[in-house]
Amino acid sequence: MKLLIVEDDQKLADTIAHYLIAENHVVDVARDGSSALDYLSRCTYDLLVLDWELPGPSGVDICLQFRQSGGRAPVLFLTGRTKMEDLSTAFESGADDYLKKPFQIQELLLRVNALLRRTGQVSLTIVRRGSLVLDSDLFRASKDGKEIRLSRLEFELLELLMRNAGRLFSQEELLETIWKDRTDASDNVLRTCIKNLRLKIDNPGATSLIQNFHGLGYKFIED
């Protein structure tokens, strides 16, 4: 899918773009309202990730103009505003969803995927990497056609790594994304979860599908 990110915080915009590109989307980035309107006048997008506070036209102004010109792609607003009147303004301008800053990048990805599925543009429930297959709708994992039993945390961790195969995740990123507010989050818990996953998905004697880079983190490689 082709997505437009409109965000004036360069670090945040680059982070969002990085993760969306890793999920095989084509991404354009605009860092002010005028640039966003220029992109929208020249290109067709499947989804917009739109910050509220921008230099030039605001996110609300952009969304209004986009809808008035016939734009039908779903719009996900990013903002620190939380008052009910702000929520009403966002949805009245044509927004489809609303994500409060600061947010977990995984939550943004889930909302993007949900919006794309809702509009019938993409199905991202099944992830395949080599002979390993995950179906997030059925909560089912299999390798070489044989089912693998995973705990909820094991499944979520493996899905994140598989969807972003080749990307190196630090231990901190994995704990913040998968364990979130759980009180048992720790480096030892993460290592134990990785160890259990390896026992379930790796071929005996072969290089592990989940590689550890000492002091840096973990990444998934295809078998």
PDB file of C-alpha atoms in Angstrom:
ATOM      1  CA  MET A   1       0.000   0.000   0.000  1.00  0.00           C
ATOM      2  CA  LYS A   2       1.050   3.614  -0.552  1.00  0.00           C
ATOM      3  CA  LEU A   3       0.927   5.720   2.617  1.00  0.00           C
ATOM      4  CA  LEU A   4       1.509   9.395   3.389  1.00  0.00           C
ATOM      5  CA  ILE A   5       2.963  10.405   6.766  1.00  0.00           C
ATOM      6  CA  VAL A   6       2.478  14.056   7.709  1.00  0.00           C
ATOM      7  CA  GLU A   7       4.552  14.796  10.819  1.00  0.00           C
ATOM      8  CA  ASP A   8       6.843  17.750  11.598  1.00  0.00           C
ATOM      9  CA  ASP A   9       8.886  15.830  14.197  1.00  0.00           C
ATOM     10  CA  GLN A  10      11.605  14.429  11.953  1.00  0.00           C
ATOM     11  CA  LYS A  11      12.700  11.674  14.337  1.00  0.00           C
ATOM     12  CA  LEU A  12       9.133  10.456  14.861  1.00  0.00           C
ATOM     13  CA  ALA A  13       8.327  10.667  11.139  1.00  0.00           C
ATOM     14  CA  ASP A  14      11.446   8.679  10.258  1.00  0.00           C
ATOM     15  CA  THR A  15      10.645   6.042  12.893  1.00  0.00           C
ATOM     16  CA  ILE A  16       7.078   5.598  11.649  1.00  0.00           C
ATOM     17  CA  ALA A  17       8.275   5.435   8.040  1.00  0.00           C
ATOM     18  CA  HIS A  18      10.918   2.849   8.935  1.00  0.00           C
ATOM     19  CA  TYR A  19       8.390   0.481  10.493  1.00  0.00           C
ATOM     20  CA  LEU A  20       5.808   0.926   7.724  1.00  0.00           C
ATOM     21  CA  ILE A  21       8.420   0.307   5.025  1.00  0.00           C
ATOM     22  CA  ALA A  22       9.453  -2.835   6.922  1.00  0.00           C
ATOM     23  CA  GLU A  23       5.860  -4.030   6.476  1.00  0.00           C
ATOM     24  CA  ASN A  24       6.262  -3.590   2.709  1.00  0.00           C
ATOM     25  CA  HIS A  25       4.358  -0.319   2.360  1.00  0.00           C
ATOM     26  CA  VAL A  26       5.478   2.509   0.065  1.00  0.00           C
ATOM     27  CA  VAL A  27       5.819   5.653   2.175  1.00  0.00           C
ATOM     28  CA  ASP A  28       6.031   9.387   1.481  1.00  0.00           C
ATOM     29  CA  VAL A  29       6.771  11.843   4.287  1.00  0.00           C
ATOM     30  CA  ALA A  30       5.662  15.488   4.512  1.00  0.00           C
ATOM     31  CA  ARG A  31       6.808  17.682   7.397  1.00  0.00           C
ATOM     32  CA  ASP A  32       4.440  20.625   6.981  1.00  0.00           C
ATOM     33  CA  GLY A  33       0.877  21.246   5.865  1.00  0.00           C
ATOM     34  CA  SER A  34       1.725  22.818   2.515  1.00  0.00           C
ATOM     35  CA  SER A  35       3.945  19.892   1.503  1.00  0.00           C
ATOM     36  CA  ALA A  36       1.203  17.469   2.527  1.00  0.00           C
ATOM     37  CA  LEU A  37      -1.354  19.213   0.310  1.00  0.00           C
ATOM     38  CA  ASP A  38       1.141  19.175  -2.555  1.00  0.00           C
ATOM     39  CA  TYR A  39       1.646  15.405  -2.162  1.00  0.00           C
ATOM     40  CA  LEU A  40      -2.118  14.863  -2.070  1.00  0.00           C
ATOM     41  CA  SER A  41      -2.607  16.914  -5.236  1.00  0.00           C
ATOM     42  CA  ARG A  42      -0.099  14.790  -7.147  1.00  0.00           C
ATOM     43  CA  CYS A  43      -0.444  11.272  -5.718  1.00  0.00           C
ATOM     44  CA  THR A  44      -3.108   8.789  -4.662  1.00  0.00           C
ATOM     45  CA  TYR A  45      -2.670   7.196  -1.246  1.00  0.00           C
ATOM     46  CA  ASP A  46      -4.246   4.217   0.484  1.00  0.00           C
ATOM     47  CA  LEU A  47      -3.932   5.753   3.962  1.00  0.00           C
ATOM     48  CA  LEU A  48      -2.821   8.989   5.646  1.00  0.00           C
ATOM     49  CA  VAL A  49      -1.051   9.229   9.016  1.00  0.00           C
ATOM     50  CA  LEU A  50      -1.691  12.853   9.925  1.00  0.00           C
ATOM     51  CA  ASP A  51      -0.309  14.972  12.764  1.00  0.00           C
ATOM     52  CA  TRP A  52      -2.630  17.687  14.091  1.00  0.00           C
ATOM     53  CA  GLU A  53      -0.132  20.464  14.902  1.00  0.00           C
ATOM     54  CA  LEU A  54       1.865  21.350  11.776  1.00  0.00           C
ATOM     55  CA  PRO A  55       3.645  24.332  10.267  1.00  0.00           C
ATOM     56  CA  GLY A  56       1.228  25.862   7.746  1.00  0.00           C
ATOM     57  CA  PRO A  57      -2.200  24.236   7.334  1.00  0.00           C
ATOM     58  CA  SER A  58      -3.062  22.038  10.318  1.00  0.00           C
ATOM     59  CA  GLY A  59      -3.925  18.371  10.173  1.00  0.00           C
ATOM     60  CA  VAL A  60      -7.608  19.262  10.488  1.00  0.00           C
ATOM     61  CA  ASP A  61      -7.330  21.694   7.543  1.00  0.00           C
ATOM     62  CA  ILE A  62      -5.600  19.042   5.457  1.00  0.00           C
ATOM     63  CA  CYS A  63      -8.180  16.380   6.303  1.00  0.00           C
ATOM     64  CA  LEU A  64     -11.058  18.738   5.470  1.00  0.00           C
ATOM     65  CA  GLN A  65      -9.562  19.682   2.095  1.00  0.00           C
ATOM     66  CA  PHE A  66      -8.756  16.035   1.348  1.00  0.00           C
ATOM     67  CA  ARG A  67     -12.358  14.948   2.007  1.00  0.00           C
ATOM     68  CA  GLN A  68     -13.847  17.939   0.158  1.00  0.00           C
ATOM     69  CA  SER A  69     -11.760  17.074  -2.903  1.00  0.00           C
ATOM     70  CA  GLY A  70     -13.140  13.522  -2.881  1.00  0.00           C
ATOM     71  CA  GLY A  71     -10.340  11.779  -0.984  1.00  0.00           C
ATOM     72  CA  ARG A  72     -11.577   8.472   0.429  1.00  0.00           C
ATOM     73  CA  ALA A  73      -8.454   6.913   1.957  1.00  0.00           C
ATOM     74  CA  PRO A  74      -8.620   6.329   5.731  1.00  0.00           C
ATOM     75  CA  VAL A  75      -6.996   8.997   7.915  1.00  0.00           C
ATOM     76  CA  LEU A  76      -5.281   8.270  11.236  1.00  0.00           C
ATOM     77  CA  PHE A  77      -4.724  11.382  13.388  1.00  0.00           C
ATOM     78  CA  LEU A  78      -1.715  11.698  15.713  1.00  0.00           C
ATOM     79  CA  THR A  79      -2.020  14.308  18.454  1.00  0.00           C
ATOM     80  CA  GLY A  80      -1.430  15.133  22.082  1.00  0.00           C
ATOM     81  CA  ARG A  81      -4.919  16.611  22.370  1.00  0.00           C
ATOM     82  CA  THR A  82      -7.344  14.611  24.471  1.00  0.00           C
ATOM     83  CA  LYS A  83     -10.409  16.813  25.088  1.00  0.00           C
ATOM     84  CA  MET A  84     -13.738  15.556  23.796  1.00  0.00           C
ATOM     85  CA  GLU A  85     -14.187  18.648  21.622  1.00  0.00           C
ATOM     86  CA  ASP A  86     -10.847  17.887  19.957  1.00  0.00           C
ATOM     87  CA  LEU A  87     -11.941  14.317  19.272  1.00  0.00           C
ATOM     88  CA  SER A  88     -15.153  15.653  17.763  1.00  0.00           C
ATOM     89  CA  THR A  89     -13.229  18.123  15.596  1.00  0.00           C
ATOM     90  CA  ALA A  90     -10.954  15.362  14.295  1.00  0.00           C
ATOM     91  CA  PHE A  91     -13.785  13.028  13.345  1.00  0.00           C
ATOM     92  CA  GLU A  92     -15.944  15.814  11.924  1.00  0.00           C
ATOM     93  CA  SER A  93     -13.070  16.771   9.631  1.00  0.00           C
ATOM     94  CA  GLY A  94     -13.128  13.240   8.198  1.00  0.00           C
ATOM     95  CA  ALA A  95     -10.709  11.265  10.386  1.00  0.00           C
ATOM     96  CA  ASP A  96     -11.190   7.515  10.764  1.00  0.00           C
ATOM     97  CA  ASP A  97      -9.088   6.962  13.877  1.00  0.00           C
ATOM     98  CA  TYR A  98      -7.193   8.910  16.523  1.00  0.00           C
ATOM     99  CA  LEU A  99      -3.959   8.022  18.358  1.00  0.00           C
ATOM    100  CA  LYS A 100      -2.763  10.000  21.357  1.00  0.00           C
ATOM    101  CA  LYS A 101       0.927  10.935  21.657  1.00  0.00           C
ATOM    102  CA  PRO A 102       3.123   9.486  22.995  1.00  0.00           C
ATOM    103  CA  PHE A 103       2.260   6.029  21.656  1.00  0.00           C
ATOM    104  CA  GLN A 104       3.832   2.636  21.143  1.00  0.00           C
ATOM    105  CA  ILE A 105       4.863   2.107  17.520  1.00  0.00           C
ATOM    106  CA  GLN A 106       3.263  -1.342  17.606  1.00  0.00           C
ATOM    107  CA  GLU A 107      -0.098   0.227  18.440  1.00  0.00           C
ATOM    108  CA  LEU A 108       0.230   2.531  15.435  1.00  0.00           C
ATOM    109  CA  LEU A 109       1.000  -0.439  13.183  1.00  0.00           C
ATOM    110  CA  LEU A 110      -2.016  -2.323  14.525  1.00  0.00           C
ATOM    111  CA  ARG A 111      -4.284   0.661  13.878  1.00  0.00           C
ATOM    112  CA  VAL A 112      -2.886   1.172  10.363  1.00  0.00           C
ATOM    113  CA  ASN A 113      -3.423  -2.488   9.529  1.00  0.00           C
ATOM    114  CA  ALA A 114      -6.931  -2.427  10.996  1.00  0.00           C
ATOM    115  CA  LEU A 115      -7.875   0.618   8.896  1.00  0.00           C
ATOM    116  CA  LEU A 116      -6.524  -0.982   5.731  1.00  0.00           C
ATOM    117  CA  ARG A 117      -8.379  -4.223   6.438  1.00  0.00           C
ATOM    118  CA  ARG A 118     -11.579  -2.306   7.222  1.00  0.00           C
ATOM    119  CA  THR A 119     -11.492  -0.694   3.795  1.00  0.00           C
ATOM    120  CA  GLY A 120     -10.788  -4.050   2.151  1.00  0.00           C
ATOM    121  CA  GLN A 121      -7.460  -2.928   0.779  1.00  0.00           C
ATOM    122  CA  VAL A 122      -5.129  -5.424   2.431  1.00  0.00           C
ATOM    123  CA  SER A 123      -5.118  -8.542   4.568  1.00  0.00           C
ATOM    124  CA  LEU A 124      -2.210  -8.795   6.973  1.00  0.00           C
ATOM    125  CA  THR A 125      -3.377 -11.610   9.200  1.00  0.00           C
ATOM    126  CA  ILE A 126      -0.965 -14.206   7.801  1.00  0.00           C
ATOM    127  CA  VAL A 127       2.819 -13.852   7.971  1.00  0.00           C
ATOM    128  CA  ARG A 128       5.086 -16.283   6.120  1.00  0.00           C
ATOM    129  CA  ARG A 129       8.853 -16.502   6.509  1.00  0.00           C
ATOM    130  CA  GLY A 130      10.315 -19.553   4.850  1.00  0.00           C
ATOM    131  CA  SER A 131       8.491 -22.622   6.163  1.00  0.00           C
ATOM    132  CA  LEU A 132       7.195 -20.767   9.243  1.00  0.00           C
ATOM    133  CA  VAL A 133       3.629 -19.396   9.111  1.00  0.00           C
ATOM    134  CA  LEU A 134       1.674 -17.282  11.612  1.00  0.00           C
ATOM    135  CA  ASP A 135      -2.050 -16.573  11.421  1.00  0.00           C
ATOM    136  CA  SER A 136      -2.871 -13.760  13.863  1.00  0.00           C
ATOM    137  CA  ASP A 137      -6.646 -14.129  13.401  1.00  0.00           C
ATOM    138  CA  LEU A 138      -6.613 -17.791  14.400  1.00  0.00           C
ATOM    139  CA  PHE A 139      -3.673 -17.402  16.806  1.00  0.00           C
ATOM    140  CA  ARG A 140      -1.978 -20.318  15.078  1.00  0.00           C
ATOM    141  CA  ALA A 141       1.660 -21.012  14.218  1.00  0.00           C
ATOM    142  CA  SER A 142       3.011 -23.811  12.045  1.00  0.00           C
ATOM    143  CA  LYS A 143       6.261 -24.944  10.482  1.00  0.00           C
ATOM    144  CA  ASP A 144       6.455 -27.334   7.540  1.00  0.00           C
ATOM    145  CA  GLY A 145       2.688 -27.713   7.938  1.00  0.00           C
ATOM    146  CA  LYS A 146       2.931 -28.871  11.568  1.00  0.00           C
ATOM    147  CA  GLU A 147       1.276 -26.781  14.285  1.00  0.00           C
ATOM    148  CA  ILE A 148       3.464 -25.120  16.927  1.00  0.00           C
ATOM    149  CA  ARG A 149       1.937 -24.328  20.302  1.00  0.00           C
ATOM    150  CA  LEU A 150       2.901 -20.862  21.525  1.00  0.00           C
ATOM    151  CA  SER A 151       1.945 -18.796  24.547  1.00  0.00           C
ATOM    152  CA  ARG A 152       0.367 -15.394  23.929  1.00  0.00           C
ATOM    153  CA  LEU A 153       3.633 -13.552  24.634  1.00  0.00           C
ATOM    154  CA  GLU A 154       5.647 -15.986  22.507  1.00  0.00           C
ATOM    155  CA  PHE A 155       3.204 -15.487  19.634  1.00  0.00           C
ATOM    156  CA  GLU A 156       3.275 -11.675  19.876  1.00  0.00           C
ATOM    157  CA  LEU A 157       7.064 -11.596  20.084  1.00  0.00           C
ATOM    158  CA  LEU A 158       7.492 -13.969  17.145  1.00  0.00           C
ATOM    159  CA  GLU A 159       4.941 -12.052  15.064  1.00  0.00           C
ATOM    160  CA  LEU A 160       6.769  -8.761  15.662  1.00  0.00           C
ATOM    161  CA  LEU A 161      10.124 -10.281  14.691  1.00  0.00           C
ATOM    162  CA  MET A 162       8.714 -12.070  11.637  1.00  0.00           C
ATOM    163  CA  ARG A 163       6.856  -9.026  10.318  1.00  0.00           C
ATOM    164  CA  ASN A 164      10.120  -7.109  10.557  1.00  0.00           C
ATOM    165  CA  ALA A 165      12.497  -9.862   9.402  1.00  0.00           C
ATOM    166  CA  GLY A 166      16.053  -8.565   9.132  1.00  0.00           C
ATOM    167  CA  ARG A 167      15.443  -5.629  11.475  1.00  0.00           C
ATOM    168  CA  LEU A 168      17.474  -5.521  14.676  1.00  0.00           C
ATOM    169  CA  PHE A 169      15.396  -4.865  17.821  1.00  0.00           C
ATOM    170  CA  SER A 170      17.054  -3.848  21.074  1.00  0.00           C
ATOM    171  CA  GLN A 171      15.993  -5.604  24.264  1.00  0.00           C
ATOM    172  CA  GLU A 172      14.419  -2.340  25.431  1.00  0.00           C
ATOM    173  CA  GLU A 173      12.286  -2.074  22.262  1.00  0.00           C
ATOM    174  CA  LEU A 174      11.036  -5.637  22.606  1.00  0.00           C
ATOM    175  CA  LEU A 175      10.187  -5.249  26.278  1.00  0.00           C
ATOM    176  CA  GLU A 176       8.404  -1.935  25.713  1.00  0.00           C
ATOM    177  CA  THR A 177       6.433  -3.286  22.749  1.00  0.00           C
ATOM    178  CA  ILE A 178       5.474  -6.795  23.892  1.00  0.00           C
ATOM    179  CA  TRP A 179       5.513  -6.627  27.679  1.00  0.00           C
ATOM    180  CA  LYS A 180       4.313  -3.000  27.896  1.00  0.00           C
ATOM    181  CA  ASP A 181       3.026  -2.433  31.449  1.00  0.00           C
ATOM    182  CA  ARG A 182       3.452  -6.006  32.690  1.00  0.00           C
ATOM    183  CA  THR A 183       5.212  -6.142  36.039  1.00  0.00           C
ATOM    184  CA  ASP A 184       7.285  -9.196  35.061  1.00  0.00           C
ATOM    185  CA  ALA A 185       9.107  -7.402  32.214  1.00  0.00           C
ATOM    186  CA  SER A 186      12.867  -7.946  32.468  1.00  0.00           C
ATOM    187  CA  ASP A 187      15.870  -8.929  30.382  1.00  0.00           C
ATOM    188  CA  ASN A 188      15.762 -12.423  31.907  1.00  0.00           C
ATOM    189  CA  VAL A 189      12.104 -12.868  30.978  1.00  0.00           C
ATOM    190  CA  LEU A 190      12.865 -11.797  27.403  1.00  0.00           C
ATOM    191  CA  ARG A 191      15.822 -14.185  27.154  1.00  0.00           C
ATOM    192  CA  THR A 192      13.689 -17.043  28.469  1.00  0.00           C
ATOM    193  CA  CYS A 193      10.958 -16.274  25.925  1.00  0.00           C
ATOM    194  CA  ILE A 194      13.537 -16.193  23.097  1.00  0.00           C
ATOM    195  CA  LYS A 195      15.010 -19.495  24.321  1.00  0.00           C
ATOM    196  CA  ASN A 196      11.586 -21.154  24.341  1.00  0.00           C
ATOM    197  CA  LEU A 197      10.789 -19.843  20.861  1.00  0.00           C
ATOM    198  CA  ARG A 198      14.050 -21.196  19.495  1.00  0.00           C
ATOM    199  CA  LEU A 199      13.273 -24.643  20.883  1.00  0.00           C
ATOM    200  CA  LYS A 200       9.913 -24.583  19.109  1.00  0.00           C
ATOM    201  CA  ILE A 201      10.792 -23.063  15.708  1.00  0.00           C
ATOM    202  CA  ASP A 202      14.431 -23.925  14.986  1.00  0.00           C
ATOM    203  CA  ASN A 203      15.681 -27.032  13.171  1.00  0.00           C
ATOM    204  CA  PRO A 204      18.072 -29.149  15.315  1.00  0.00           C
ATOM    205  CA  GLY A 205      21.679 -28.258  14.577  1.00  0.00           C
ATOM    206  CA  ALA A 206      20.754 -25.356  12.281  1.00  0.00           C
ATOM    207  CA  THR A 207      21.384 -21.660  12.800  1.00  0.00           C
ATOM    208  CA  SER A 208      18.622 -20.131  14.907  1.00  0.00           C
ATOM    209  CA  LEU A 209      15.958 -18.117  13.113  1.00  0.00           C
ATOM    210  CA  ILE A 210      16.216 -15.568  15.941  1.00  0.00           C
ATOM    211  CA  GLN A 211      19.750 -14.224  16.037  1.00  0.00           C
ATOM    212  CA  ASN A 212      21.283 -12.507  19.044  1.00  0.00           C
ATOM    213  CA  PHE A 213      23.721  -9.634  18.540  1.00  0.00           C
ATOM    214  CA  HIS A 214      25.497  -9.213  21.853  1.00  0.00           C
ATOM    215  CA  GLY A 215      24.761  -5.873  23.460  1.00  0.00           C
ATOM    216  CA  LEU A 216      22.522  -4.822  20.548  1.00  0.00           C
ATOM    217  CA  GLY A 217      19.472  -7.074  20.468  1.00  0.00           C
ATOM    218  CA  TYR A 218      17.689  -9.645  18.309  1.00  0.00           C
ATOM    219  CA  LYS A 219      16.483 -10.078  14.756  1.00  0.00           C
ATOM    220  CA  PHE A 220      14.661 -12.731  12.738  1.00  0.00           C
ATOM    221  CA  ILE A 221      16.241 -14.351   9.669  1.00  0.00           C
ATOM    222  CA  GLU A 222      14.455 -16.579   7.136  1.00  0.00           C
ATOM    223  CA  ASP A 223      15.422 -20.230   7.091  1.00  0.00           C
TER     224      ASP A 223
END
